[in-house]
Amino acid sequence: MVSGPSGSGKTTLCRRLADEKEAHYSISCTTRLPRDGEIDGKDYHFLSRKDFQSHIDAGALLEHAKVHENHYGTLKSEVVNQLAVGTDVVMDIDVQGANQVRSCSDAQIKTALIDLFVMPPSKEELRSRLNGRGTDAEEVIALRMRNALEEMEHWPEYSYRLISETREKDYLKFKSLMLAERLRVSRLK
Ligand code: 5GP
C-alpha cells in the first residue's frame, strides 16, 4: 500500500505499476464527485453516501476513512481475489486507511503487505504541484495543502519512504522495491 499527500505522485506510481502488469490497482470507492476526465469503475467507484454506507454495513470494505471531507474505502474483493490467484495488489490509500490495513487479521493480506510513504521533495514543490493540477478550486487546494502537511508527519509509521524526485527516478525506486520484496524468503514459504 502506498500513502503520501496529494501531489506526491503516488497515484501515478501505482497506476504505472498496474499498466506494466506488475500488479493489480485496487479501485477504491469514494463519495467524492468525479473530476474532469475521471471514469467510474476505472479511477474510482463513485458512490452516493448511502451506497457507501451500504458497503460498510455489508462488510465489503477492507478499510475506509474520511479524507478531505469525502469518504474513501477499499473493497475487500479488489484485494483478496487478486492475492488468491498470486497477483500483487497496489492500494493508494491515506494514512488512516493504512493503519486499518496494518491491523487487519487476514493472513494473506498480512503476508503480502508492504507499506510505502511517498514524500514530495519540499513544501514549495508540493504547493506548485497542487496548483499545477488545475482541476481544483482555490479553497480545495488550500485544504489539501493543510492536509498534506499534516499527513506528511506520519511517514515514520511506514516501513519504506520515497522522497520524490523525477517521475522516472521515482518509478525506478518503486518498482525496485516491489521486485526486491518478491525475493523475500518469508513471502515464498
Ligand atoms: P483524491 O480525491 O485526490 O483521488 O484522493 C484523496 C486521498 O484519498 C488520497 O490521499 C488517497 O490516497 C486517498 N484514498 C484514495 N483511495 C482510498 C481508499 O480506498 N482508502 C483510503 N483510506 N484512502 C484513499
Coordinates of N, CA and C and ligand atoms in Angstrom, one line a residue:
M1 N 0.8 -1.2 0.0 CA 0.0 0.0 0.0 C 0.9 1.2 0.0
V2 N 0.4 2.3 -0.7 CA 1.2 3.5 -0.9 C 0.4 4.7 -0.3
S3 N 1.0 5.4 0.5 CA 0.4 6.7 1.0 C 1.3 7.8 0.7
G4 N 0.7 9.0 0.9 CA 1.5 10.2 0.7 C 0.5 11.3 0.4
P5 N 0.9 12.6 0.6 CA -0.1 13.6 0.3 C -0.4 13.8 -1.2
S6 N -1.6 14.4 -1.4 CA -1.9 14.7 -2.8 C -0.7 15.5 -3.4
G7 N -0.3 15.2 -4.6 CA 0.8 15.9 -5.2 C 2.1 15.3 -5.0
S8 N 2.1 14.1 -4.3 CA 3.4 13.4 -4.1 C 3.7 12.6 -5.3
G9 N 2.7 12.3 -6.1 CA 2.9 11.5 -7.3 C 2.6 10.0 -7.0
K10 N 2.0 9.7 -5.9 CA 1.8 8.2 -5.6 C 0.8 7.5 -6.5
T11 N -0.2 8.3 -6.9 CA -1.2 7.6 -7.8 C -0.6 7.3 -9.1
T12 N 0.2 8.2 -9.6 CA 0.9 7.9 -10.9 C 1.8 6.7 -10.8
L13 N 2.5 6.6 -9.7 CA 3.4 5.4 -9.5 C 2.6 4.1 -9.5
C14 N 1.5 4.1 -8.7 CA 0.7 2.9 -8.6 C 0.0 2.5 -9.9
R15 N -0.5 3.5 -10.6 CA -1.1 3.3 -11.9 C -0.1 2.7 -12.9
R16 N 1.1 3.2 -12.9 CA 2.1 2.8 -13.9 C 2.5 1.3 -13.6
L17 N 2.6 1.0 -12.3 CA 2.9 -0.4 -12.0 C 1.8 -1.3 -12.5
A18 N 0.6 -0.9 -12.4 CA -0.5 -1.7 -12.9 C -0.5 -1.7 -14.5
D19 N -0.3 -0.6 -15.1 CA -0.2 -0.5 -16.6 C 0.8 -1.5 -17.1
E20 N 1.9 -1.6 -16.4 CA 3.0 -2.5 -16.8 C 2.7 -4.0 -16.3
K21 N 1.5 -4.2 -15.9 CA 1.1 -5.6 -15.5 C 1.9 -6.2 -14.3
E22 N 2.5 -5.3 -13.5 CA 3.3 -5.8 -12.4 C 2.4 -6.0 -11.2
A23 N 1.2 -5.4 -11.2 CA 0.3 -5.5 -10.1 C -1.1 -5.1 -10.5
H24 N -2.1 -5.5 -9.7 CA -3.4 -5.0 -9.9 C -3.6 -3.7 -9.1
Y25 N -4.2 -2.7 -9.7 CA -4.5 -1.5 -9.0 C -5.9 -1.6 -8.3
S26 N -5.9 -1.5 -7.0 CA -7.2 -1.6 -6.3 C -8.0 -0.4 -6.5
I27 N -9.1 -0.5 -7.2 CA -10.0 0.7 -7.4 C -10.9 0.9 -6.2
S28 N -10.7 2.1 -5.6 CA -11.4 2.4 -4.4 C -12.8 2.9 -4.6
C29 N -13.6 2.9 -3.6 CA -14.9 3.5 -3.6 C -14.7 4.9 -3.0
T30 N -15.4 5.9 -3.5 CA -15.4 7.2 -2.9 C -16.8 7.9 -3.1
T31 N -17.0 8.8 -2.1 CA -18.2 9.6 -2.2 C -17.9 11.0 -2.9
R32 N -16.6 11.2 -3.2 CA -16.2 12.4 -3.9 C -16.8 12.4 -5.3
L33 N -17.1 13.6 -5.8 CA -17.6 13.7 -7.2 C -16.4 13.5 -8.2
P34 N -16.7 12.9 -9.3 CA -15.6 12.7 -10.3 C -15.0 14.0 -10.8
R35 N -13.6 14.0 -10.9 CA -13.0 15.2 -11.6 C -13.2 15.1 -13.1
D36 N -12.9 16.2 -13.8 CA -13.0 16.1 -15.3 C -12.1 14.9 -15.8
G37 N -12.7 14.1 -16.6 CA -11.9 13.0 -17.2 C -11.9 11.7 -16.4
E38 N -12.3 11.8 -15.1 CA -12.3 10.6 -14.4 C -13.5 9.7 -14.7
I39 N -13.2 8.4 -14.8 CA -14.2 7.4 -15.2 C -14.7 6.5 -14.1
D40 N -16.0 6.3 -13.9 CA -16.5 5.5 -12.9 C -16.1 4.0 -13.2
G41 N -15.5 3.3 -12.2 CA -15.1 1.9 -12.4 C -13.7 1.8 -12.8
K42 N -13.1 2.9 -13.2 CA -11.7 2.9 -13.7 C -10.8 3.7 -12.7
D43 N -11.2 4.9 -12.4 CA -10.5 5.7 -11.4 C -10.9 5.4 -10.0
Y44 N -12.2 5.4 -9.9 CA -12.9 5.1 -8.6 C -14.2 4.4 -8.9
H45 N -14.8 3.8 -7.9 CA -16.2 3.5 -7.9 C -16.8 4.7 -7.2
F46 N -17.5 5.6 -8.0 CA -18.1 6.8 -7.4 C -19.5 6.4 -6.8
L47 N -19.6 6.6 -5.5 CA -20.8 6.2 -4.8 C -21.5 7.3 -4.1
S48 N -22.8 7.2 -3.9 CA -23.5 8.1 -3.1 C -23.1 7.8 -1.6
R49 N -23.4 8.7 -0.7 CA -23.1 8.5 0.7 C -23.9 7.2 1.2
K50 N -25.1 7.1 0.7 CA -26.0 6.0 1.1 C -25.4 4.7 0.6
D51 N -24.9 4.6 -0.6 CA -24.4 3.4 -1.2 C -23.1 3.0 -0.5
F52 N -22.3 4.1 -0.2 CA -21.0 3.8 0.5 C -21.3 3.2 1.9
Q53 N -22.3 3.7 2.6 CA -22.7 3.2 3.9 C -23.2 1.7 3.8
S54 N -23.9 1.4 2.7 CA -24.3 0.0 2.5 C -23.2 -0.9 2.4
H55 N -22.1 -0.4 1.7 CA -20.9 -1.3 1.6 C -20.3 -1.5 2.9
I56 N -20.2 -0.5 3.8 CA -19.7 -0.6 5.1 C -20.5 -1.6 5.9
D57 N -21.9 -1.5 5.8 CA -22.8 -2.3 6.6 C -22.7 -3.8 6.1
A58 N -22.4 -4.0 4.8 CA -22.3 -5.3 4.3 C -20.9 -6.0 4.6
G59 N -20.0 -5.2 5.2 CA -18.7 -5.7 5.5 C -17.8 -5.9 4.2
A60 N -18.2 -5.1 3.2 CA -17.5 -5.2 1.9 C -16.1 -4.5 1.8
L61 N -15.9 -3.6 2.8 CA -14.7 -2.7 2.8 C -13.6 -3.2 3.7
L62 N -12.4 -3.3 3.2 CA -11.3 -3.7 4.0 C -10.9 -2.6 4.9
E63 N -11.1 -1.4 4.5 CA -10.8 -0.2 5.3 C -11.6 0.9 4.7
H64 N -11.8 2.0 5.5 CA -12.4 3.2 5.0 C -12.1 4.4 5.9
A65 N -12.1 5.5 5.3 CA -11.7 6.7 6.0 C -12.3 8.0 5.4
K66 N -12.4 9.0 6.2 CA -12.9 10.3 5.6 C -11.6 11.1 5.4
V67 N -11.5 11.5 4.1 CA -10.3 12.3 3.7 C -10.8 13.5 2.9
H68 N -10.3 14.7 3.2 CA -10.7 15.9 2.5 C -12.2 16.0 2.4
E69 N -12.9 15.7 3.5 CA -14.4 15.9 3.6 C -15.1 14.8 2.8
N70 N -14.4 13.8 2.2 CA -15.1 12.8 1.4 C -14.7 11.4 2.0
H71 N -15.5 10.4 1.7 CA -15.3 9.1 2.2 C -14.6 8.3 1.1
Y72 N -13.6 7.5 1.6 CA -12.9 6.6 0.6 C -12.8 5.2 1.3
G73 N -12.8 4.2 0.5 CA -12.7 2.8 1.1 C -12.2 1.8 0.0
T74 N -11.5 0.8 0.5 CA -11.0 -0.3 -0.3 C -11.9 -1.5 -0.3
L75 N -12.4 -1.9 -1.4 CA -13.2 -3.1 -1.5 C -12.4 -4.4 -1.1
K76 N -12.8 -5.2 -0.2 CA -12.1 -6.4 0.1 C -11.9 -7.2 -1.2
S77 N -12.9 -7.3 -2.0 CA -12.9 -8.1 -3.2 C -11.7 -7.7 -4.2
E78 N -11.4 -6.4 -4.2 CA -10.3 -5.9 -5.1 C -9.0 -6.5 -4.6
V79 N -8.9 -6.8 -3.4 CA -7.6 -7.2 -2.8 C -7.5 -8.7 -2.7
V80 N -8.5 -9.3 -2.0 CA -8.4 -10.7 -1.7 C -8.4 -11.6 -2.9
N81 N -9.3 -11.3 -3.9 CA -9.4 -12.1 -5.1 C -8.2 -12.2 -5.9
Q82 N -7.5 -11.0 -5.9 CA -6.2 -11.0 -6.7 C -5.1 -11.7 -6.0
L83 N -5.0 -11.5 -4.6 CA -3.9 -12.2 -3.9 C -4.1 -13.7 -4.0
A84 N -5.4 -14.1 -4.0 CA -5.7 -15.5 -4.0 C -5.1 -16.2 -5.3
V85 N -5.0 -15.4 -6.4 CA -4.5 -16.0 -7.6 C -3.0 -15.6 -7.8
G86 N -2.4 -15.1 -6.8 CA -1.0 -14.8 -6.9 C -0.6 -13.5 -7.5
T87 N -1.6 -12.6 -7.7 CA -1.3 -11.3 -8.3 C -1.1 -10.3 -7.1
D88 N 0.0 -9.5 -7.2 CA 0.2 -8.4 -6.3 C -0.8 -7.3 -6.5
V89 N -1.1 -6.6 -5.4 CA -2.1 -5.5 -5.5 C -1.5 -4.2 -5.0
V90 N -1.7 -3.1 -5.7 CA -1.3 -1.8 -5.1 C -2.5 -1.1 -4.7
M91 N -2.4 -0.5 -3.5 CA -3.5 0.3 -3.0 C -3.0 1.7 -2.7
D92 N -3.7 2.7 -3.2 CA -3.4 4.1 -3.0 C -4.3 4.5 -1.8
I93 N -3.8 4.6 -0.6 CA -4.7 4.9 0.5 C -4.1 5.9 1.5
D94 N -4.9 6.6 2.2 CA -4.4 7.6 3.1 C -3.9 6.9 4.4
V95 N -3.3 7.7 5.3 CA -2.6 7.2 6.5 C -3.6 6.5 7.4
Q96 N -4.9 7.0 7.5 CA -5.8 6.3 8.4 C -6.2 4.9 7.9
G97 N -6.4 4.8 6.5 CA -6.7 3.5 5.9 C -5.5 2.6 6.1
A98 N -4.3 3.1 5.9 CA -3.1 2.3 6.0 C -3.0 1.6 7.4
N99 N -3.4 2.4 8.4 CA -3.4 1.9 9.8 C -4.3 0.8 10.0
Q100 N -5.5 0.9 9.4 CA -6.5 -0.1 9.5 C -6.0 -1.4 8.8
V101 N -5.4 -1.3 7.6 CA -4.9 -2.4 6.9 C -3.8 -3.1 7.7
R102 N -2.9 -2.3 8.3 CA -1.9 -2.9 9.1 C -2.4 -3.8 10.2
S103 N -3.5 -3.4 10.8 CA -4.1 -4.2 11.9 C -5.1 -5.2 11.5
C104 N -5.2 -5.4 10.2 CA -6.2 -6.4 9.7 C -5.7 -7.8 10.0
S105 N -6.6 -8.8 10.2 CA -6.2 -10.1 10.7 C -6.0 -11.1 9.6
D106 N -6.4 -10.7 8.4 CA -6.3 -11.7 7.2 C -4.8 -12.1 7.0
A107 N -4.6 -13.4 7.1 CA -3.2 -13.8 7.0 C -2.6 -13.5 5.6
Q108 N -3.4 -13.7 4.6 CA -2.9 -13.5 3.2 C -2.5 -12.0 3.0
I109 N -3.3 -11.1 3.5 CA -3.0 -9.7 3.4 C -1.8 -9.4 4.2
K110 N -1.7 -9.9 5.4 CA -0.5 -9.6 6.3 C 0.8 -10.0 5.6
T111 N 0.8 -11.2 5.0 CA 2.0 -11.7 4.4 C 2.4 -10.8 3.2
A112 N 1.4 -10.3 2.5 CA 1.6 -9.6 1.2 C 2.0 -8.1 1.5
L113 N 1.7 -7.7 2.7 CA 1.8 -6.2 2.9 C 3.1 -5.6 2.9
I114 N 3.2 -4.5 2.1 CA 4.4 -3.6 2.1 C 3.8 -2.2 2.2
D115 N 4.4 -1.4 3.1 CA 3.8 0.0 3.2 C 4.9 1.0 2.9
L116 N 4.5 1.9 2.0 CA 5.5 2.9 1.4 C 4.8 4.3 1.6
F117 N 5.6 5.2 2.0 CA 5.1 6.6 2.1 C 5.9 7.4 1.1
V118 N 5.2 8.1 0.2 CA 5.8 8.9 -0.8 C 5.8 10.4 -0.4
M119 N 6.9 11.0 -0.3 CA 7.0 12.4 0.1 C 7.3 13.3 -1.0
P120 N 6.7 14.5 -1.1 CA 7.2 15.5 -2.1 C 8.5 16.0 -1.7
P121 N 9.4 16.5 -2.6 CA 10.7 16.9 -2.3 C 10.8 18.1 -1.3
S122 N 9.8 19.0 -1.4 CA 9.8 20.1 -0.5 C 8.4 20.7 -0.4
K123 N 8.1 21.6 0.5 CA 6.8 22.2 0.7 C 6.5 23.1 -0.6
E124 N 7.6 23.7 -1.1 CA 7.4 24.6 -2.2 C 7.0 23.8 -3.5
E125 N 7.7 22.7 -3.6 CA 7.3 21.9 -4.8 C 5.9 21.3 -4.6
L126 N 5.6 20.9 -3.4 CA 4.2 20.4 -3.2 C 3.2 21.4 -3.6
R127 N 3.4 22.7 -3.1 CA 2.5 23.7 -3.4 C 2.3 23.9 -4.9
S128 N 3.4 23.9 -5.6 CA 3.4 24.1 -7.0 C 2.7 22.9 -7.7
R129 N 2.9 21.7 -7.2 CA 2.3 20.6 -7.9 C 0.7 20.6 -7.6
L130 N 0.3 21.0 -6.4 CA -1.1 21.1 -6.2 C -1.8 22.2 -7.0
N131 N -1.1 23.3 -7.2 CA -1.6 24.4 -8.1 C -1.6 24.0 -9.5
G132 N -0.6 23.2 -9.9 CA -0.5 22.8 -11.3 C -1.5 21.8 -11.8
R133 N -2.1 21.2 -10.9 CA -3.1 20.1 -11.3 C -4.3 20.8 -12.0
G134 N -4.6 22.0 -11.6 CA -5.6 22.8 -12.4 C -7.0 22.3 -12.4
T135 N -7.3 21.3 -11.6 CA -8.7 20.8 -11.7 C -9.5 21.2 -10.4
D136 N -8.8 21.7 -9.5 CA -9.5 22.0 -8.2 C -9.5 23.5 -7.9
A137 N -10.6 23.9 -7.2 CA -10.7 25.3 -6.8 C -9.7 25.7 -5.7
E138 N -9.5 27.1 -5.6 CA -8.5 27.6 -4.7 C -8.6 27.1 -3.3
E139 N -9.9 27.1 -2.7 CA -10.0 26.7 -1.3 C -9.8 25.2 -1.2
V140 N -10.0 24.4 -2.3 CA -9.8 23.0 -2.2 C -8.2 22.7 -2.2
I141 N -7.5 23.5 -2.9 CA -6.0 23.4 -2.9 C -5.5 23.8 -1.5
A142 N -6.1 24.9 -0.9 CA -5.6 25.3 0.4 C -5.9 24.2 1.4
L143 N -7.0 23.5 1.4 CA -7.4 22.4 2.3 C -6.4 21.3 2.1
R144 N -6.1 20.9 0.8 CA -5.2 19.8 0.5 C -3.8 20.1 1.0
M145 N -3.4 21.4 0.9 CA -2.1 21.8 1.4 C -2.0 21.5 2.9
R146 N -3.0 22.0 3.6 CA -3.0 21.8 5.1 C -3.0 20.3 5.4
N147 N -3.9 19.6 4.7 CA -4.0 18.1 5.0 C -2.7 17.4 4.6
A148 N -2.0 17.9 3.6 CA -0.8 17.3 3.1 C 0.3 17.4 4.2
L149 N 0.4 18.6 4.7 CA 1.4 18.9 5.8 C 1.2 18.0 7.0
E150 N -0.1 17.8 7.3 CA -0.5 17.0 8.5 C -0.2 15.5 8.2
E151 N -0.5 15.1 6.9 CA -0.3 13.7 6.5 C 1.1 13.4 6.5
M152 N 2.0 14.3 6.1 CA 3.4 14.1 6.0 C 4.1 13.7 7.3
E153 N 3.4 14.1 8.4 CA 4.0 13.8 9.7 C 4.0 12.3 10.0
H154 N 3.2 11.6 9.2 CA 3.0 10.2 9.5 C 4.0 9.2 8.9
W155 N 5.0 9.8 8.1 CA 5.9 8.9 7.4 C 6.6 7.9 8.3
P156 N 7.0 8.3 9.5 CA 7.7 7.3 10.4 C 6.9 6.0 10.7
E157 N 5.6 6.0 10.4 CA 4.8 4.8 10.7 C 5.0 3.7 9.6
Y158 N 5.7 4.1 8.5 CA 5.8 3.2 7.3 C 7.1 2.5 7.3
S159 N 7.2 1.4 6.7 CA 8.5 0.6 6.6 C 9.4 1.3 5.5
Y160 N 8.8 1.9 4.5 CA 9.6 2.5 3.4 C 9.2 3.9 3.2
R161 N 10.1 4.7 2.8 CA 9.8 6.1 2.4 C 10.5 6.4 1.1
L162 N 9.8 7.1 0.2 CA 10.4 7.5 -1.0 C 10.3 9.0 -1.1
I163 N 11.4 9.7 -1.2 CA 11.3 11.2 -1.4 C 11.3 11.4 -2.9
S164 N 10.2 12.0 -3.4 CA 10.0 12.2 -4.8 C 11.1 13.1 -5.5
E165 N 11.6 12.6 -6.6 CA 12.5 13.5 -7.4 C 11.8 13.6 -8.8
T166 N 12.3 12.8 -9.8 CA 11.6 12.9 -11.1 C 10.7 11.7 -11.2
R167 N 9.8 11.7 -12.2 CA 8.9 10.6 -12.4 C 9.6 9.3 -12.6
E168 N 10.7 9.4 -13.5 CA 11.4 8.2 -13.8 C 12.2 7.6 -12.6
K169 N 12.9 8.5 -11.9 CA 13.6 8.0 -10.8 C 12.7 7.4 -9.7
D170 N 11.6 8.1 -9.5 CA 10.6 7.6 -8.5 C 10.1 6.2 -8.9
Y171 N 9.8 6.1 -10.2 CA 9.3 4.8 -10.6 C 10.3 3.7 -10.5
L172 N 11.5 4.0 -10.8 CA 12.6 3.0 -10.8 C 12.7 2.5 -9.3
K173 N 12.7 3.4 -8.4 CA 12.8 3.0 -7.0 C 11.6 2.2 -6.5
F174 N 10.4 2.7 -7.0 CA 9.2 2.0 -6.6 C 9.2 0.5 -7.1
K175 N 9.5 0.4 -8.4 CA 9.5 -0.9 -9.0 C 10.6 -1.8 -8.3
S176 N 11.7 -1.2 -8.1 CA 12.8 -2.0 -7.4 C 12.4 -2.5 -6.1
L177 N 11.6 -1.7 -5.4 CA 11.1 -2.2 -4.1 C 10.2 -3.4 -4.2
M178 N 9.3 -3.3 -5.2 CA 8.4 -4.4 -5.5 C 9.1 -5.7 -5.8
L179 N 10.1 -5.5 -6.7 CA 10.8 -6.7 -7.2 C 11.7 -7.3 -6.1
A180 N 12.3 -6.4 -5.3 CA 13.1 -6.9 -4.2 C 12.2 -7.7 -3.1
E181 N 11.1 -7.1 -2.9 CA 10.2 -7.7 -1.9 C 9.7 -9.1 -2.3
R182 N 9.6 -9.3 -3.6 CA 9.2 -10.6 -4.1 C 10.2 -11.7 -3.9
L183 N 11.4 -11.3 -3.6 CA 12.5 -12.2 -3.4 C 12.6 -12.6 -1.9
R184 N 11.9 -11.9 -1.1 CA 11.9 -12.1 0.4 C 11.5 -13.6 0.7
V185 N 12.4 -14.2 1.4 CA 12.1 -15.7 1.7 C 10.8 -15.9 2.5
S186 N 10.4 -14.9 3.4 CA 9.2 -15.1 4.1 C 8.0 -15.1 3.2
R187 N 8.1 -14.5 2.0 CA 6.9 -14.4 1.1 C 6.9 -15.7 0.3
L188 N 7.9 -16.5 0.2 CA 8.0 -17.6 -0.6 C 7.5 -18.9 0.1
K189 N 7.4 -18.8 1.4 CA 7.1 -20.0 2.2 C 5.6 -20.4 2.1
Ligands
5GP1 P1 -8.2 12.0 -4.4 O1 -9.5 12.5 -4.1 O2 -7.2 13.1 -4.7 O3 -8.2 11.0 -5.5 O4 -7.7 11.2 -3.1 C1 -7.6 11.8 -1.9 C2 -6.9 10.9 -0.9 O5 -7.7 9.8 -0.6 C3 -5.5 10.5 -1.2 O6 -4.7 10.7 -0.1 C4 -5.7 9.0 -1.5 O7 -4.6 8.2 -1.1 C5 -6.9 8.7 -0.5 N1 -7.5 7.4 -0.9 C6 -7.9 7.0 -2.2 N2 -8.5 5.8 -2.1 C7 -8.6 5.5 -0.8 C8 -9.1 4.4 -0.1 O8 -9.6 3.4 -0.7 N3 -9.0 4.4 1.2 C9 -8.4 5.4 1.9 N4 -8.3 5.3 3.2 N5 -7.9 6.5 1.3 C10 -8.0 6.5 -0.1

